[in-house]
Amino acid sequence: MNYAEAFCEVETELQTIKNTGKIATYIPELSHVDPRQFGAHLTTINKEHYSLGDSQTKFSIQSIFKVLALTLARGFDEDHLWNRVGVEPSGSPFNSLVQLEYEQGIPRNPLINAGAMVVCDVLLNHLPNPRQDFIKFVRGLAGDTDIDYCSRVATSERLTGHKNAAMINLIKSYGNITHDIDKVLDFYCDLCSIEMSCKQLAQAFLYLATDGVNPINGEMVISARKSKRINAIMQLCGFYDEAGEFAFKVGLPGKSGVGGGIVAVHPDKYSIAVWSPPLNAKGNSFMGMKFLELFTTRTESSIF
Amino acid sequence: MNYAEAFCEVETELQTIKNTGKIATYIPELSHVDPRQFGAHLTTINKEHYSLGDSQTKFSIQSIFKVLALTLARGFDEDHLWNRVGVEPSGSPFNSLVQLEYEQGIPRNPLINAGAMVVCDVLLNHLPNPRQDFIKFVRGLAGDTDIDYCSRVATSERLTGHKNAAMINLIKSYGNITHDIDKVLDFYCDLCSIEMSCKQLAQAFLYLATDGVNPINGEMVISARKSKRINAIMQLCGFYDEAGEFAFKVGLPGKSGVGGGIVAVHPDKYSIAVWSPPLNAKGNSFMGMKFLELFTTRTESSIF
Amino acid sequence: MNYAEAFCEVETELQTIKNTGKIATYIPELSHVDPRQFGAHLTTINKEHYSLGDSQTKFSIQSIFKVLALTLARGFDEDHLWNRVGVEPSGSPFNSLVQLEYEQGIPRNPLINAGAMVVCDVLLNHLPNPRQDFIKFVRGLAGDTDIDYCSRVATSERLTGHKNAAMINLIKSYGNITHDIDKVLDFYCDLCSIEMSCKQLAQAFLYLATDGVNPINGEMVISARKSKRINAIMQLCGFYDEAGEFAFKVGLPGKSGVGGGIVAVHPDKYSIAVWSPPLNAKGNSFMGMKFLELFTTRTESSIF
Amino acid sequence: MNYAEAFCEVETELQTIKNTGKIATYIPELSHVDPRQFGAHLTTINKEHYSLGDSQTKFSIQSIFKVLALTLARGFDEDHLWNRVGVEPSGSPFNSLVQLEYEQGIPRNPLINAGAMVVCDVLLNHLPNPRQDFIKFVRGLAGDTDIDYCSRVATSERLTGHKNAAMINLIKSYGNITHDIDKVLDFYCDLCSIEMSCKQLAQAFLYLATDGVNPINGEMVISARKSKRINAIMQLCGFYDEAGEFAFKVGLPGKSGVGGGIVAVHPDKYSIAVWSPPLNAKGNSFMGMKFLELFTTRTESSIF
């Protein structure tokens, strides 16, 4: 089935499914969003576009930034990054802190909060103007300058993120954070607060479907080998405690955020972004997961 | 680069690498094997074959059986299996037992020991003559009747496997093992003890590259959808605490065993088995991992 | 206030307290007991006796045996016991198995199940006829030959104790159990099944109030130094996850069992046993705890 | 044996024991102390005094302050404290953070760091001038105004205490810290930095041997019941992962600090403080432990 037909059929089928998800409330600013919004956008490596619903409405990308931060860091840091963060799935969330203790402050992978903090610490070594440089990087990937931070969300997260503060202090106690804790946390919360639409996200992640080349300008974002490896990390670690479920049902590398967004990549074919704010019990967009499951089943586009 | 050239080049390159692996000794019978043996075999979906070294020497497949057991169980058990075992990576090994406690006796996935025991328990419900029926199933996949259990290895594992006994008792304490513990453990150790060559293994796993069809006789081993999902589980859970590393460096779904064997599958292309007894610190074949990393890099055959 | 008055007052006060405890059901045979039974008995080192209610009814002493087993083992094993089991509290129960893994099969103390299994393993080295020798030892302490095992309870526990089987297999995997697992578990379950009355228990524990001397015949059960140390272990480890609560509210060394019995010792003064089958959420006798709290408050007999 | 003789003999015996302890270095300021210093002081409830060595040299009391903070908090907070912190031993240190997670931000007891932070948070509710009020309280107990904070140590600890910062953030994420994190941590580090001599400490803890009465002025510091309960908490939780060892070998309620000090109390008889900077592997004064073990053995003054 082609992508247009699949979009159409899945949209219809989703209307028969009761959304039992709940909007994230632990970051107060995120709780104000209208839960009924829904958008999806697919971009192929041949520059075809398929859209659905609120695909041009911007939302908080949250943890999705971690893939972009990792990509940027991999460009700078040839040798040392994998000494400071692993590439293994993290297992169930109940042991996030004990795992950090057990593994002496080395986070399991760069897509959990602890690992992304280490990546932020690395970026602070290399970016002369971290906030500006990072958003410029994202705008370049998306081919769109209308992308920015949301300072209300960043502040809200900074004030209430005691668990993140616990984590970064623990990592620092093992010497695996080099900058001042407040500086890293500020930067981390800024990156979480970036707002993008499905259309922008799909475009921005397309380099992972084209062996690391930005299809807009033909520039190499990252080598083909590193690009494949980032896909591998997304596949294994992109969905917290639901990575297996996502691989199992959707069969694509991807990354979710608590803002309700999910991006997935089919190497050599397309990237797709979907957004629906209510989250399932594991913290991933309830309808986003359903959409992708139905879509990849209909288009038979699992990588497995 | 084509497969034949890649085999040749990788063989040469491997000779320059010092093998720092160690043979598994915790199952006494396994420790007697000659560590210098090395074999590899690739079978394409078009029935091409590529061999290297001791590719027809049989060895103990150990945990590799778990994929075959899961496949057979998925044929019988439509609805209940995923209530009794998860599909998520297990995280670091240090918490195998606490994770079972935390998750009330539901193993994280069917490819860790605990999960495979539950799968064995399921098979005992369905197979009238479990030992004979299972080996017949494997022979059918491999298209070769010269495959059998090794009772010395099974007995050795049974007598020394106190940690497995701890695990199955814990699962049983939560009611997630229905048969007698000794019966399940006997069956489990029998399956671990199956001996196959790289050639036989590559052939036996080829159905996972052909959407579930046995290429020898055209019969459906399992549906295309289930076949993809078993590949997804292998990708996320096939290498204990090195699943991320394997996805990262090799980029194929696969499964290893402490006998030193590894099988990997490239959907729609080929299956490959490699064998070298010494294991790295995470319990996977040291040279097997290297071989597959170099081979998939040269042939650019990562699924990512 | 003297003991007789305190017994009387506490009995009255207990009648105003609603018993929210529940009888243990995980050992089926234990669930048949009449929950309204209640007994208490205090024996002073001067051979005074104070009784209340069903003080001469026998019940399953369960974990209380662990103190007696430790005492007997300390008589035999001068040097090695403390290499095989610790003397530290075990913390919360959720990590019983992970703690054993973390500490390489060395149980935290001899009063948790894991530790008592190691003590049983030690006793099997020294007792020519373990069952007979142990019961003879207990009868000698109690000065009463009318004490025996209950084979129905022992069998019931043996058949349903999968968690204990998990634990002992894990310990054995670290080499800290020398005998056959079934032999140790059988012995352990036998010892749990011993039936004694409050009167017999109070008498049997009196040696811990008299620096190790059996007051009946003047023989030394154990040295004064060891006797003090067993009291210290009881104080810190006698009540699973409620040791602090018991020290805090009762202020005496003691040991509870899931049969609803509790024994406590006031060094140089008395030993006391109390029995009421319904257990609180932490697995200790609800009314037994209340009784001892009120009794020691009234008689001001905390050791602190 | 009387106290004077015991002091004399133990001093001699200690000289034959090789001190394998190491000075704490994780708080840089503490590492400058002369490791050869040794002092001890015992004060009886009858105002007898026994001294040894550097008994009037002041040192950093560190965690010993937790008992004094708990005492002061118990005076203010009648009802709520035990909802916010437990009275159970904490088990092995490896799970300090996971235990906080498992128990939803309720520390196991007030003598571990996490619990003492909650106590500090409580004190900040009640003390108009926390720093001044607390030191005044301590001076009153010791009957000596020559006691103060050491700002160098407080600052050193504040700057390097990332693990404490991790802990308090985690507790705050569960809502169990009400004040600003920096304010609580500052206060906590101040209290750790108090400097006292053995003589001052022995005097300051004497109220726990006299049912809560300050023997200097006859004022009630705390009720007899609460005094007994603080002793019980010290007995079970005063020595991190060596509480059992201390109860077992010394047999008195006590509290240690990483500055090398230990205080112990024999209810109705005496309090004793000992100081020697090098710590054993569990973080308690190596020689301090030895001294108390030998002293209580010789004077037969275990409470058990």
PDB file of C-alpha atoms in Angstrom, chain B residues 152-242:
ATOM      1  CA  ARG B 152      26.878 -35.156  28.413  1.00  0.00           C
ATOM      2  CA  VAL B 153      26.521 -31.412  28.034  1.00  0.00           C
ATOM      3  CA  ALA B 154      22.884 -31.459  29.128  1.00  0.00           C
ATOM      4  CA  THR B 155      23.775 -33.397  32.269  1.00  0.00           C
ATOM      5  CA  SER B 156      26.751 -31.188  33.013  1.00  0.00           C
ATOM      6  CA  GLU B 157      24.608 -28.077  32.755  1.00  0.00           C
ATOM      7  CA  ARG B 158      21.815 -29.611  34.795  1.00  0.00           C
ATOM      8  CA  LEU B 159      24.148 -30.466  37.666  1.00  0.00           C
ATOM      9  CA  THR B 160      25.891 -27.134  37.851  1.00  0.00           C
ATOM     10  CA  GLY B 161      23.112 -24.731  36.889  1.00  0.00           C
ATOM     11  CA  HIS B 162      22.210 -23.498  40.364  1.00  0.00           C
ATOM     12  CA  LYS B 163      21.574 -19.986  39.136  1.00  0.00           C
ATOM     13  CA  ASN B 164      19.068 -21.254  36.586  1.00  0.00           C
ATOM     14  CA  ALA B 165      17.447 -23.285  39.340  1.00  0.00           C
ATOM     15  CA  ALA B 166      17.255 -20.135  41.468  1.00  0.00           C
ATOM     16  CA  MET B 167      15.588 -18.300  38.622  1.00  0.00           C
ATOM     17  CA  ILE B 168      12.981 -20.910  37.780  1.00  0.00           C
ATOM     18  CA  ASN B 169      12.052 -21.317  41.431  1.00  0.00           C
ATOM     19  CA  LEU B 170      11.556 -17.586  41.704  1.00  0.00           C
ATOM     20  CA  ILE B 171       9.360 -17.559  38.597  1.00  0.00           C
ATOM     21  CA  LYS B 172       7.400 -20.491  39.943  1.00  0.00           C
ATOM     22  CA  SER B 173       6.883 -18.620  43.219  1.00  0.00           C
ATOM     23  CA  TYR B 174       4.916 -16.099  41.152  1.00  0.00           C
ATOM     24  CA  GLY B 175       2.938 -18.871  39.440  1.00  0.00           C
ATOM     25  CA  ASN B 176       4.498 -18.326  36.019  1.00  0.00           C
ATOM     26  CA  ILE B 177       5.779 -21.901  35.616  1.00  0.00           C
ATOM     27  CA  THR B 178       3.030 -24.498  35.383  1.00  0.00           C
ATOM     28  CA  HIS B 179       4.968 -27.741  35.083  1.00  0.00           C
ATOM     29  CA  ASP B 180       7.185 -29.413  37.602  1.00  0.00           C
ATOM     30  CA  ILE B 181      10.458 -27.490  37.956  1.00  0.00           C
ATOM     31  CA  ASP B 182      12.658 -30.507  37.272  1.00  0.00           C
ATOM     32  CA  LYS B 183      10.761 -31.302  34.087  1.00  0.00           C
ATOM     33  CA  VAL B 184      11.196 -27.780  32.715  1.00  0.00           C
ATOM     34  CA  LEU B 185      14.867 -27.593  33.698  1.00  0.00           C
ATOM     35  CA  ASP B 186      15.573 -30.987  32.103  1.00  0.00           C
ATOM     36  CA  PHE B 187      13.937 -29.856  28.875  1.00  0.00           C
ATOM     37  CA  TYR B 188      15.714 -26.513  28.963  1.00  0.00           C
ATOM     38  CA  CYS B 189      19.136 -28.137  29.443  1.00  0.00           C
ATOM     39  CA  ASP B 190      18.409 -30.625  26.660  1.00  0.00           C
ATOM     40  CA  LEU B 191      17.647 -27.807  24.249  1.00  0.00           C
ATOM     41  CA  CYS B 192      20.827 -25.953  25.243  1.00  0.00           C
ATOM     42  CA  SER B 193      22.836 -29.063  24.447  1.00  0.00           C
ATOM     43  CA  ILE B 194      21.811 -29.369  20.782  1.00  0.00           C
ATOM     44  CA  GLU B 195      24.844 -29.561  18.531  1.00  0.00           C
ATOM     45  CA  MET B 196      24.875 -28.024  15.071  1.00  0.00           C
ATOM     46  CA  SER B 197      27.433 -26.749  12.582  1.00  0.00           C
ATOM     47  CA  CYS B 198      27.578 -23.221  11.193  1.00  0.00           C
ATOM     48  CA  LYS B 199      26.193 -24.559   7.932  1.00  0.00           C
ATOM     49  CA  GLN B 200      23.233 -26.167   9.668  1.00  0.00           C
ATOM     50  CA  LEU B 201      22.563 -23.090  11.777  1.00  0.00           C
ATOM     51  CA  ALA B 202      22.668 -20.682   8.858  1.00  0.00           C
ATOM     52  CA  GLN B 203      20.180 -22.875   6.991  1.00  0.00           C
ATOM     53  CA  ALA B 204      17.963 -23.316  10.067  1.00  0.00           C
ATOM     54  CA  PHE B 205      17.641 -19.553  10.593  1.00  0.00           C
ATOM     55  CA  LEU B 206      17.014 -18.681   6.966  1.00  0.00           C
ATOM     56  CA  TYR B 207      13.205 -18.572   7.495  1.00  0.00           C
ATOM     57  CA  LEU B 208      13.759 -15.318   9.401  1.00  0.00           C
ATOM     58  CA  ALA B 209      15.194 -13.767   6.205  1.00  0.00           C
ATOM     59  CA  THR B 210      12.277 -14.981   4.104  1.00  0.00           C
ATOM     60  CA  ASP B 211       9.304 -13.697   6.056  1.00  0.00           C
ATOM     61  CA  GLY B 212       8.782 -16.985   7.865  1.00  0.00           C
ATOM     62  CA  VAL B 213       8.924 -19.435   4.966  1.00  0.00           C
ATOM     63  CA  ASN B 214      11.202 -22.452   5.079  1.00  0.00           C
ATOM     64  CA  PRO B 215      13.112 -22.013   1.807  1.00  0.00           C
ATOM     65  CA  ILE B 216      13.794 -25.738   1.543  1.00  0.00           C
ATOM     66  CA  ASN B 217      10.233 -26.897   1.223  1.00  0.00           C
ATOM     67  CA  GLY B 218       8.268 -23.672   0.871  1.00  0.00           C
ATOM     68  CA  GLU B 219       6.264 -24.347   4.025  1.00  0.00           C
ATOM     69  CA  MET B 220       5.370 -21.482   6.334  1.00  0.00           C
ATOM     70  CA  VAL B 221       7.243 -21.899   9.614  1.00  0.00           C
ATOM     71  CA  ILE B 222       5.604 -18.790  11.040  1.00  0.00           C
ATOM     72  CA  SER B 223       3.704 -15.815   9.621  1.00  0.00           C
ATOM     73  CA  ALA B 224       5.595 -12.919   8.023  1.00  0.00           C
ATOM     74  CA  ARG B 225       4.454 -10.623  10.810  1.00  0.00           C
ATOM     75  CA  LYS B 226       5.660 -12.936  13.548  1.00  0.00           C
ATOM     76  CA  SER B 227       8.914 -13.489  11.708  1.00  0.00           C
ATOM     77  CA  LYS B 228       9.608  -9.753  11.638  1.00  0.00           C
ATOM     78  CA  ARG B 229       8.824  -9.527  15.317  1.00  0.00           C
ATOM     79  CA  ILE B 230      11.188 -12.313  16.214  1.00  0.00           C
ATOM     80  CA  ASN B 231      13.880 -10.415  14.325  1.00  0.00           C
ATOM     81  CA  ALA B 232      13.010  -7.311  16.334  1.00  0.00           C
ATOM     82  CA  ILE B 233      13.339  -9.264  19.579  1.00  0.00           C
ATOM     83  CA  MET B 234      16.692 -10.684  18.479  1.00  0.00           C
ATOM     84  CA  GLN B 235      17.902  -7.195  17.615  1.00  0.00           C
ATOM     85  CA  LEU B 236      16.994  -5.821  21.031  1.00  0.00           C
ATOM     86  CA  CYS B 237      17.600  -8.811  23.257  1.00  0.00           C
ATOM     87  CA  GLY B 238      19.862 -11.279  21.510  1.00  0.00           C
ATOM     88  CA  PHE B 239      23.164 -10.400  23.149  1.00  0.00           C
ATOM     89  CA  TYR B 240      22.529 -10.021  26.867  1.00  0.00           C
ATOM     90  CA  ASP B 241      24.341  -6.915  27.940  1.00  0.00           C
ATOM     91  CA  GLU B 242      25.919  -6.351  24.566  1.00  0.00           C
TER      92      GLU B 242
END
